[in-house]
Short mmCIF file of C-alpha atoms and ligand atoms in Angstrom, two decimals:
data_model
loop_
_atom_site.label_atom_id
_atom_site.label_comp_id
_atom_site.label_asym_id
_atom_site.label_seq_id
_atom_site.Cartn_x
_atom_site.Cartn_y
_atom_site.Cartn_z
CA UNK A 277 82.23 116.65 107.35
CA UNK A 278 80.55 113.46 108.65
CA UNK A 279 81.88 111.29 105.84
CA UNK A 280 85.06 110.14 107.60
CA UNK A 281 83.79 110.19 111.19
CA UNK A 282 85.33 107.27 113.11
CA UNK A 283 87.32 106.00 110.10
CA UNK A 284 90.95 104.97 110.32
CA UNK A 285 93.61 106.48 108.08
CA UNK A 286 97.08 105.00 107.53
CA UNK A 287 100.00 107.32 108.24
CA UNK A 288 103.36 105.95 107.11
CA UNK A 289 106.01 107.69 109.19
CA UNK A 290 109.07 106.69 111.17
CA UNK A 291 109.65 110.20 112.35
CA UNK A 292 106.89 111.01 114.82
CA UNK A 293 104.74 113.04 112.40
CA UNK A 294 101.62 111.76 114.17
CA UNK A 295 102.36 114.42 116.81
CA UNK A 296 101.58 117.11 114.22
CA UNK A 297 98.76 115.34 112.38
CA UNK A 298 96.65 113.53 114.98
CA UNK A 299 94.83 116.53 116.44
CA UNK A 300 93.64 118.36 113.29
CA UNK A 301 92.54 115.17 111.56
CA UNK A 302 90.66 114.05 114.66
CA UNK A 303 89.03 117.35 115.56
CA UNK A 304 88.10 118.50 112.02
CA UNK A 305 87.23 115.13 110.43
CA UNK A 306 86.85 112.54 113.20
CA UNK A 307 89.64 110.48 111.61
CA UNK A 308 91.90 108.24 113.71
CA UNK A 309 95.51 107.81 112.58
CA UNK A 310 96.94 104.33 112.35
CA UNK A 311 100.68 103.77 112.07
CA UNK A 312 101.86 100.67 110.26
CA UNK A 313 104.45 98.83 112.35
CA UNK A 314 107.86 98.03 110.95
CA UNK A 315 107.64 100.21 107.82
CA UNK A 316 110.92 101.69 106.64
CA UNK A 317 109.92 104.97 104.97
CA UNK A 318 113.65 105.73 104.53
CA UNK A 319 113.59 103.16 101.70
CA UNK A 320 111.64 105.77 99.73
CA UNK A 321 114.41 108.38 100.11
CA UNK A 322 116.06 109.58 103.30
CA UNK A 323 117.42 112.89 104.57
CA UNK A 324 120.81 111.41 105.43
CA UNK A 325 121.38 111.07 101.67
CA UNK A 326 122.05 107.33 101.90
CA UNK A 327 118.91 106.55 99.88
CA UNK A 328 118.13 108.89 96.99
CA UNK A 329 114.54 109.91 96.47
CA UNK A 330 113.10 108.81 93.12
CA UNK A 331 110.93 111.07 91.01
CA UNK A 332 110.36 114.19 93.12
CA UNK A 333 108.61 115.01 96.37
CA UNK A 334 105.00 114.45 95.19
CA UNK A 335 105.82 111.05 93.75
CA UNK A 336 107.61 109.95 96.95
CA UNK A 337 104.79 111.29 99.10
CA UNK A 338 102.07 109.41 97.21
CA UNK A 339 104.11 106.19 97.27
CA UNK A 340 104.65 106.51 101.00
CA UNK A 341 100.88 106.90 101.59
CA UNK A 342 100.18 103.83 99.42
CA UNK A 343 102.78 101.74 101.27
CA UNK A 344 101.08 102.58 104.59
CA UNK A 345 97.61 101.78 103.23
CA UNK A 346 98.79 98.43 101.83
CA UNK A 347 100.49 97.49 105.11
CA UNK A 348 97.32 98.13 107.11
CA UNK A 349 94.75 97.18 104.47
CA UNK A 350 93.06 100.59 104.77
CA UNK A 351 91.45 102.56 101.90
CA UNK A 352 92.52 105.90 103.45
CA UNK A 353 96.11 107.10 103.65
CA UNK A 354 98.18 110.13 104.62
CA UNK A 355 101.81 111.04 104.04
CA UNK A 356 104.04 114.09 103.92
CA UNK A 357 107.36 114.84 102.32
CA UNK A 358 109.77 117.74 102.76
CA UNK A 359 112.40 119.20 100.44
CA UNK A 360 114.97 121.72 101.62
CA UNK A 361 117.26 124.03 99.74
CA UNK A 362 117.69 127.64 98.69
CA UNK A 363 114.47 129.69 98.61
CA UNK A 364 113.18 129.80 94.99
CA UNK A 365 112.93 133.59 95.01
CA UNK A 366 115.88 134.31 97.32
CA UNK A 367 118.83 132.02 96.63
CA UNK A 368 120.67 133.01 99.82
CA UNK A 369 117.80 132.10 102.08
CA UNK A 370 117.02 128.53 103.07
CA UNK A 371 113.44 127.37 102.56
CA UNK A 372 111.50 124.18 102.97
CA UNK A 373 108.77 122.90 100.70
CA UNK A 374 106.42 120.56 102.51
CA UNK A 375 103.79 118.56 100.64
CA UNK A 376 101.09 116.46 102.27
CA UNK A 377 98.58 114.15 100.61
CA UNK A 378 95.36 112.41 101.63
CA UNK A 379 94.27 109.42 99.53
CA UNK A 380 90.76 107.95 99.51
CA UNK A 381 90.96 104.83 97.37
CA UNK A 382 87.24 104.01 97.50
CA UNK A 383 86.24 107.39 96.10
CA UNK A 384 89.34 107.81 93.94
CA UNK A 385 90.32 111.06 95.65
CA UNK A 386 93.78 112.57 96.00
CA UNK A 387 93.85 115.79 98.04
CA UNK A 388 97.05 117.86 98.38
CA UNK A 389 98.30 120.79 100.40
CA UNK A 390 101.68 122.49 100.02
CA UNK A 391 103.58 124.89 102.22
CA UNK A 392 106.70 126.96 101.57
CA UNK A 393 108.24 127.21 105.03
CA UNK A 394 110.29 130.39 105.14
CA UNK A 395 111.35 129.53 108.67
CA UNK A 396 113.72 126.56 108.58
CA UNK A 397 117.08 125.79 110.18
CA UNK A 398 118.30 123.94 107.04
CA UNK A 399 122.07 124.51 106.96
CA UNK A 400 125.45 122.80 106.97
CA UNK A 401 129.05 123.56 107.93
CA UNK A 402 132.47 122.04 107.54
CA UNK A 403 134.59 121.70 110.68
CA UNK A 404 137.90 120.12 111.69
CA UNK A 405 137.01 120.49 115.34
CA UNK A 406 133.90 121.42 117.39
CA UNK A 407 135.26 124.87 118.38
CA UNK A 408 134.81 126.06 114.76
CA UNK A 409 131.04 125.71 115.14
CA UNK A 410 130.56 127.97 118.13
CA UNK A 411 127.69 130.38 117.44
CA UNK A 412 126.44 128.32 114.51
CA UNK A 413 125.26 125.58 116.87
CA UNK A 414 123.03 128.03 118.69
CA UNK A 415 121.80 129.45 115.37
CA UNK A 416 120.58 126.02 114.14
CA UNK A 417 119.08 125.25 117.54
CA UNK A 418 121.30 122.36 118.69
CA UNK A 419 120.65 120.26 120.78
CA UNK A 420 116.84 120.83 120.63
CA UNK A 421 117.29 120.41 116.85
CA UNK A 422 119.34 117.41 115.73
CA UNK A 423 122.53 117.34 113.64
CA UNK A 424 124.08 114.76 111.35
CA UNK A 425 127.85 114.38 111.06
CA UNK A 426 129.89 112.62 108.37
CA UNK A 427 133.39 112.81 106.87
CA UNK A 428 133.61 115.69 104.34
CA UNK A 429 135.76 113.60 101.94
CA UNK A 430 135.40 110.06 103.25
CA UNK A 431 138.49 107.84 103.14
CA UNK A 432 138.00 104.49 101.46
CA UNK A 433 135.67 102.36 103.56
CA UNK A 434 134.14 105.37 105.39
CA UNK A 435 131.62 106.34 102.67
CA UNK A 436 128.59 105.43 104.77
CA UNK A 437 129.97 106.66 108.11
CA UNK A 438 127.23 108.85 109.60
CA UNK A 439 126.50 110.03 113.12
CA UNK A 440 122.99 111.11 114.10
CA UNK A 441 120.74 111.24 117.17
CA UNK A 442 123.50 113.07 119.07
CA UNK A 443 121.87 114.26 122.30
CA UNK A 444 124.45 116.78 123.60
CA UNK A 445 127.63 118.75 122.96
CA UNK A 446 130.10 116.09 124.25
CA UNK A 447 128.67 113.43 121.92
CA UNK A 448 128.60 115.89 119.03
CA UNK A 449 132.29 116.65 119.66
CA UNK A 450 133.16 112.93 119.62
CA UNK A 451 131.24 112.48 116.34
CA UNK A 452 133.06 115.43 114.72
CA UNK A 453 136.44 114.05 115.81
CA UNK A 454 135.63 110.58 114.46
CA UNK A 455 134.23 111.89 111.15
CA UNK A 456 137.18 114.28 110.65
CA UNK A 457 139.59 111.40 111.31
CA UNK A 458 137.88 109.37 108.57
CA UNK A 459 138.04 112.22 106.03
CA UNK A 460 140.95 112.68 103.59
CA UNK A 461 140.99 116.45 104.32
CA UNK A 462 140.59 116.01 108.08
CA UNK A 463 137.22 117.78 108.16
CA UNK A 464 133.71 116.73 109.12
CA UNK A 465 130.50 117.87 107.41
CA UNK A 466 127.91 118.85 109.99
CA UNK A 467 124.35 119.30 108.76
CA UNK A 468 120.96 119.97 110.29
CA UNK A 469 118.82 116.88 110.81
CA UNK A 470 115.59 117.47 108.87
CA UNK A 471 113.74 114.40 110.18
CA UNK A 472 110.56 115.69 111.83
CA UNK A 473 111.16 114.18 115.29
CA UNK A 474 114.61 115.83 115.49
CA UNK A 475 113.51 119.20 114.10
CA UNK A 476 110.90 121.16 116.10
CA UNK A 477 110.86 123.97 113.49
CA UNK A 478 109.87 121.47 110.81
CA UNK A 479 107.33 119.85 113.14
CA UNK A 480 105.69 123.29 113.53
CA UNK A 481 105.43 123.62 109.72
CA UNK A 482 103.85 120.17 109.53
CA UNK A 483 101.28 121.21 112.13
CA UNK A 484 100.27 124.22 109.99
CA UNK A 485 100.13 122.06 106.87
CA UNK A 486 98.10 119.32 108.59
CA UNK A 487 95.54 121.91 109.70
CA UNK A 488 95.24 123.26 106.15
CA UNK A 489 94.87 119.79 104.65
CA UNK A 490 92.25 118.71 107.20
CA UNK A 491 90.29 121.94 106.52
CA UNK A 492 90.47 121.35 102.77
CA UNK A 493 89.23 117.75 103.16
CA UNK A 494 86.39 119.06 105.34
CA UNK A 495 85.29 121.45 102.55
CA UNK A 496 82.74 119.95 100.17
CA UNK A 497 82.58 120.86 96.49
CA UNK A 498 79.50 123.12 95.99
CA UNK A 499 78.69 121.25 92.77
CA UNK A 500 79.25 117.52 93.46
CA UNK A 501 79.75 117.42 97.25
CA UNK A 502 83.12 115.65 97.11
CA UNK A 503 85.61 116.46 99.90
CA UNK A 504 88.72 118.50 99.08
CA UNK A 505 87.29 121.78 97.77
CA UNK A 506 89.89 124.50 98.06
CA UNK A 507 92.08 127.16 96.50
CA UNK A 508 93.91 126.12 93.34
CA UNK A 509 95.80 129.31 92.51
CA UNK A 510 95.52 133.07 92.44
CA UNK A 511 94.65 135.33 89.52
CA UNK A 512 96.79 138.50 89.29
CA UNK A 513 95.57 141.88 87.95
CA UNK A 514 94.38 143.91 90.95
CA UNK A 515 93.58 147.31 89.32
CA UNK A 516 95.73 150.35 90.13
CA UNK A 517 93.88 152.92 92.27
CA UNK A 518 95.10 155.81 90.05
CA UNK A 519 94.82 154.57 86.46
CA UNK A 520 92.84 151.32 86.75
CA UNK A 521 95.45 149.27 84.88
CA UNK A 522 95.95 145.69 86.08
CA UNK A 523 98.95 145.23 88.42
CA UNK A 524 100.81 141.99 89.23
CA UNK A 525 99.06 141.83 92.64
CA UNK A 526 96.49 139.12 93.32
CA UNK A 527 93.02 140.14 92.09
CA UNK A 528 91.01 136.98 92.67
CA UNK A 529 91.44 133.43 93.98
CA UNK A 530 90.46 130.36 92.00
CA UNK A 531 88.88 127.45 93.86
CA UNK A 532 88.41 123.95 92.49
CA UNK A 533 87.25 120.39 93.11
CA UNK A 534 89.49 117.29 93.09
CA UNK A 535 86.67 115.12 91.77
CA UNK A 536 84.70 117.11 89.16
CA UNK A 537 85.75 120.00 86.93
CA UNK A 538 83.89 122.69 88.88
CA UNK A 539 85.86 125.87 89.64
CA UNK A 540 84.92 129.27 91.07
CA UNK A 541 86.67 132.61 91.32
CA UNK A 542 86.38 134.64 94.51
CA UNK A 543 87.61 138.12 95.47
CA UNK A 544 90.72 138.42 97.65
CA UNK A 545 89.90 137.33 101.21
CA UNK A 546 91.31 140.62 102.61
CA UNK A 547 88.76 142.64 100.59
CA UNK A 548 91.42 144.79 98.90
CA UNK A 549 89.85 146.04 95.63
CA UNK A 550 92.56 148.40 94.32
CA UNK A 551 96.35 148.33 94.26
CA UNK A 552 98.62 151.05 95.60
CA UNK A 553 100.12 152.87 92.55
CA UNK A 554 103.61 151.78 93.69
CA UNK A 555 102.78 148.34 92.22
CA UNK A 556 101.52 149.80 88.92
CA UNK A 557 103.70 149.29 85.81
CA UNK A 558 102.32 152.58 84.34
CA UNK A 559 102.25 154.94 87.34
CA UNK A 560 105.48 153.64 88.90
CA UNK A 561 107.56 152.02 86.18
ZN1 ZN B 1459 98.49 153.06 87.64
ZN1 ZN B 1460 83.04 118.60 92.52
#
């Protein structure tokens, strides 16, 4: 897509996300990222829980992009936002939902991509002393992945006590001791740092998402030519190979435009035309 070749796009981030975004947006679209100086994206909601995010991930993401565009006076903006918690389908498994948006104010376009990251180190533990975390620290990837430490039940005056950017085990141990000492139950809460620059697993998800978003922007609508053509959702009903009844498996994919109302349905990209009877509500109830 020639449309954006050589243009600048504002990316509001304090957390090094340009490392994941710069290459796909440059190589697929010819866009150059520009980072506004002195922007505090944590004001829009932060992972340390000190600032609560207003109005959901999409809302925060769009606002962040607009703040960056306003700071730089650019009509193009990018932002991403992550949410972490139990997996929607598997409550015992941690998952991350990453959303990323591209705004083109001149053309009135808003182009989104979303990613459910099944691989995440999102986790937390309570500890009175560092020895209780042996094993767990390796599991969450410390020190390559960051940790945040705070009192589990903060004593009066210690409500905002928070240790982060801990580079090694000795400094982590000192933070746990200090947080436990400031907690009424003598325990520290230790949680994974989900800020992109302290979480290589999350940075890898952002790289995948950035590639998908850049590819979607590079796809023109077959009807009006606007950028951002891509998959909207999937249509279930793949027929059973024994009885022909529709199954819950994906039958077709629905594509759509962000600018006009044009949509198209396409067959599954893997070419599968019939479902194994094990998925059929009639043959295998
Ligand atoms: Zn069947
Ligand atoms: Zn269109």
